[in-house]
XYZ file of C-alpha atoms in Angstrom:
247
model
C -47.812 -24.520 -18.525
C -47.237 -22.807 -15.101
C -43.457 -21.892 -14.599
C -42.146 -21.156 -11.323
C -40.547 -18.058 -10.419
C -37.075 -18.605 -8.442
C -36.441 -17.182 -5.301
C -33.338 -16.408 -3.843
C -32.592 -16.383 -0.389
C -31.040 -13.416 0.369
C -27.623 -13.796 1.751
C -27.293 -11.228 5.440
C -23.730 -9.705 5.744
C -23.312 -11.132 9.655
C -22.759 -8.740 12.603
C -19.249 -9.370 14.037
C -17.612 -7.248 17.181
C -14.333 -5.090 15.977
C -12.458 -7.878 17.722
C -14.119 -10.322 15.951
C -13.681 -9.146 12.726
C -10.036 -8.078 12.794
C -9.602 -11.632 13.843
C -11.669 -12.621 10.811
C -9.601 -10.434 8.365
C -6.288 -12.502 9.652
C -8.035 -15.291 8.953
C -8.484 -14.075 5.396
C -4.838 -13.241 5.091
C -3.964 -16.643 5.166
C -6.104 -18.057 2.153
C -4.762 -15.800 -0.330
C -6.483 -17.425 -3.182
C -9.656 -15.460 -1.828
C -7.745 -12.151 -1.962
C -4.563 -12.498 -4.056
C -5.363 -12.066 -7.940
C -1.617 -12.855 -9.110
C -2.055 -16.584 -6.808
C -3.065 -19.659 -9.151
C -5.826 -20.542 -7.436
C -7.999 -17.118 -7.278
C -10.266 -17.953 -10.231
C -10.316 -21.816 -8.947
C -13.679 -21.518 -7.909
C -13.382 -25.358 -5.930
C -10.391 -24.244 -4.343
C -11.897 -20.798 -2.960
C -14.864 -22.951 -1.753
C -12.538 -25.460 0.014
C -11.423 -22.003 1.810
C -14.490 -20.201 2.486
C -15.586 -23.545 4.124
C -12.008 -23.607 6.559
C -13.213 -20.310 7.746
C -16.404 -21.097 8.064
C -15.391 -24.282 10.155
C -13.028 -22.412 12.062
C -15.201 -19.160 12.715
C -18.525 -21.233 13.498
C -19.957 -19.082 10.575
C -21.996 -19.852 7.766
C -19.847 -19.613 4.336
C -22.199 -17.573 2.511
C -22.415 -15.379 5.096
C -18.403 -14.497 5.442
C -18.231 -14.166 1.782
C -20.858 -11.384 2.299
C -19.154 -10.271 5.115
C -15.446 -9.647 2.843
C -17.611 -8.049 -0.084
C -18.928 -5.551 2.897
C -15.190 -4.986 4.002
C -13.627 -5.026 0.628
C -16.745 -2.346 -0.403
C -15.893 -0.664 2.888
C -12.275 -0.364 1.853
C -12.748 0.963 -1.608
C -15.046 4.147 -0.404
C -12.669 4.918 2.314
C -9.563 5.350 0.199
C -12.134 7.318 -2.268
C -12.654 9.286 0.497
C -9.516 10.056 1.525
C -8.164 10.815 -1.639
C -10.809 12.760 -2.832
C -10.678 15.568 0.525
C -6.486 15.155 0.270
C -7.108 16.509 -3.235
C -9.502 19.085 -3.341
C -10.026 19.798 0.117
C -7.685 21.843 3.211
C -6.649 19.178 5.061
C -7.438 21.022 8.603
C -10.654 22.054 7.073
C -12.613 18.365 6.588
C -13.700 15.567 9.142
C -12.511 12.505 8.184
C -12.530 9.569 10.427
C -10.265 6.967 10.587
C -11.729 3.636 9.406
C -10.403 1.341 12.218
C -9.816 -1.383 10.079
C -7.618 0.020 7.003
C -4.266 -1.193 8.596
C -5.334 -4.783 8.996
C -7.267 -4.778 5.575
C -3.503 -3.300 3.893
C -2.902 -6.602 2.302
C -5.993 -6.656 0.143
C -4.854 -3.571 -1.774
C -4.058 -3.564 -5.471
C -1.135 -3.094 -6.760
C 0.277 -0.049 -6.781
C -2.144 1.411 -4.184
C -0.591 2.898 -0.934
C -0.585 1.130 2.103
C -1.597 3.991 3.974
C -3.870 6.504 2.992
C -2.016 10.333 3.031
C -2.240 12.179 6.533
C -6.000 12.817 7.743
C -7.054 15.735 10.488
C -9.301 13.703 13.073
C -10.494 16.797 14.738
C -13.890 16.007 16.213
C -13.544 12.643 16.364
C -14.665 11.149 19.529
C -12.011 8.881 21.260
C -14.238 7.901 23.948
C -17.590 6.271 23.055
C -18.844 7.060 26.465
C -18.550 11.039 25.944
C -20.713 10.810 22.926
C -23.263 13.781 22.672
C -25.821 11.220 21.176
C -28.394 10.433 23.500
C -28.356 6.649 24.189
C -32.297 5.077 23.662
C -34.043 2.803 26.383
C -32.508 -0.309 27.159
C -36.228 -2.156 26.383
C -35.866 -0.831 22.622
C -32.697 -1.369 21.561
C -31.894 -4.753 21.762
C -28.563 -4.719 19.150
C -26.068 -7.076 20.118
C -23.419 -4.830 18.989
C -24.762 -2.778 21.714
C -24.793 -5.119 24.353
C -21.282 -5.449 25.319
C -20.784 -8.760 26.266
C -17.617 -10.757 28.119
C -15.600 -12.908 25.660
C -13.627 -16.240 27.015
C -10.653 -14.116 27.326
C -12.951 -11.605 30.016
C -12.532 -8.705 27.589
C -15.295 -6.555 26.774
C -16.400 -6.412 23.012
C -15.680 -2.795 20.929
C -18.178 -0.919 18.725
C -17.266 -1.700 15.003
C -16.696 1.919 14.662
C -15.070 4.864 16.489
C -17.710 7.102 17.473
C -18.417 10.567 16.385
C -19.587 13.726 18.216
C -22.640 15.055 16.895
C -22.624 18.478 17.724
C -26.084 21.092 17.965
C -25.792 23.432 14.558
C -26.820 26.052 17.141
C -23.653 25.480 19.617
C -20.977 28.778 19.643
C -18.012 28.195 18.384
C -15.441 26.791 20.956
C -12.782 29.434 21.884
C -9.754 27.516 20.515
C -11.870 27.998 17.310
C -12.842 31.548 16.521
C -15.181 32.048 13.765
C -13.622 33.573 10.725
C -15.523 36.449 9.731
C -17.172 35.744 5.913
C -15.227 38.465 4.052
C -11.971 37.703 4.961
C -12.601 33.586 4.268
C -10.460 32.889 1.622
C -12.422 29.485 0.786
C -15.709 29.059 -1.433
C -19.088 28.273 -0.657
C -17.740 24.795 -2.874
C -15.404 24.401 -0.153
C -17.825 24.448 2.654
C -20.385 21.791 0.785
C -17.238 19.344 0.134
C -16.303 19.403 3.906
C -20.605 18.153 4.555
C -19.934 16.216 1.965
C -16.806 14.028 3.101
C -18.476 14.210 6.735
C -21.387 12.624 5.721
C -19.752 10.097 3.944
C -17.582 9.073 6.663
C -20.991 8.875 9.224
C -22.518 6.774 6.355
C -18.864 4.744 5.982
C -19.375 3.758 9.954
C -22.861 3.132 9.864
C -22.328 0.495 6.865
C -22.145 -2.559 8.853
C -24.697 -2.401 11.106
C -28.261 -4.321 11.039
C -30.868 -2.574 8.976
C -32.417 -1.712 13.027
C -29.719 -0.223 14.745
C -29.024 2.014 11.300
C -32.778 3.165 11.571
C -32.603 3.646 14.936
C -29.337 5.750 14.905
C -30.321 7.950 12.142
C -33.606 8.822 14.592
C -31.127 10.589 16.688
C -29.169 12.196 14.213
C -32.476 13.373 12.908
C -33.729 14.277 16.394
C -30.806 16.316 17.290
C -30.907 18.581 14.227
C -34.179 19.471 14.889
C -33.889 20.273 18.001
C -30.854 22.639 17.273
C -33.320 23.961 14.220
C -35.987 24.786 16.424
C -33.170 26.766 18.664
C -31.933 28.426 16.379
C -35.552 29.661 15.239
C -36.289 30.939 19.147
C -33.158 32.609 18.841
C -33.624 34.414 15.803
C -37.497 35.601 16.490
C -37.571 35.605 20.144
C -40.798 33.055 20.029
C -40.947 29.497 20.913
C -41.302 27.118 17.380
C -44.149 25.008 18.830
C -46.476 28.424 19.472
């Protein structure tokens, strides 16, 4: 007897604009059997399907794919406040990048009892304000065809946002800017620990941003990440034996 192997179709988290999906998270807000656990119907599985399908009807998505799409922000949420409270703890707070997940405030509601509805204080320094001054070099319009890269008009003649604020990637091999001199090693009252939780906590938040983007534009973005620390690597060897890498 032959048995058949089940396959399941994997379910895609969809790509929505920031605009979009704060819209999508008020949407949420008012089902709160899909968010709420103290509301009689949360474990009513029919009547969370009734909802999921509203939205879906409403939003012109597929229900699967918005129930992904909460998990995402709801996963989203949980490493963020991890985040947070993990650099408020053992880290200086003027001392690590953190970036402010632009959709904490709206997603306040969903928190658990007992949890703060804002995170403590965070130091945004380096955190780019203005997409446009990004030091990331944009690719070719023929290979990156991303919607969330395409801004597009909406009904309203807005233009769409990134789902994240963007960051400046700096060269390793760049000179400290005067506003802030390096701290010679013997006097630096923090320990090498310190130094590996602040790359730490920075490369969590770059890997919190880069969460809800397609499988493509991820790969694509981490090819420039990847392309701009070697090229400060290969700088920085020049520098330090006065010969080109590449010879």
């Amino acid at each position: 007897m032959t048995t058949t192997k089940k396959i399941r179709t994997k379910v895609r988290c969809v790509e929505m604009s920031m605009q979009e999906t704060l819209h999508f998270i008020s949407e949420v807000k008012l089902h709160k059997c899909l968010w709420d656990s103290t509301h009689a119907d949360y474990k009513n599985k029919l009547a969370r399907d009734k909802a999921w399908e509203a939205l879906a009807i409403s939003l012109g998505h597929n229900a699967d794919d918005l129930v992904a799409k909460w998990s995402s922000l709801r996963s989203s949420l949980r490493q963020y406040r991890c985040a947070v409270r993990r650099r408020a703890k053992d880290g200086d707070p003027d001392a690590l990048q953190v970036v402010k997940w632009p959709y904490y405030s709206a997603l306040s509601f969903a928190n658990g009892s007992g949890e703060d509805a804002e995170p403590p204080a965070i130091s945004r320094r380096k955190v780019l304000v203005q997409p446009g001054h990004s030091s990331i070099k944009p690719v070719s319009t023929s290979a990156w065809n991303s919607p969330e890269h395409h801004p597009v008009q909406n009904h309203a003649g807005t233009t769409n946002e990134p789902e994240f604020i963007a960051i400046k990637v700096e060269a390793l091999s760049n000179p400290p800017s005067p506003e802030q001199p390096t701290v010679p090693e013997e006097t630096h009252g923090c320990s090498a620990r310190s130094g590996k939780d602040e790359d730490d906590v920075y490369g969590h938040s770059i890997a919190l941003q880069m969460k809800q983007f397609s499988p493509r534009t991820k790969r694509k973005l981490q090819i420039q990440i990847q392309e701009l620390i070697s090229s400060a690597q290969k700088q920085a060897f020049e520098k330090e034996f006065g010969i080109a890498y590449d010879t």
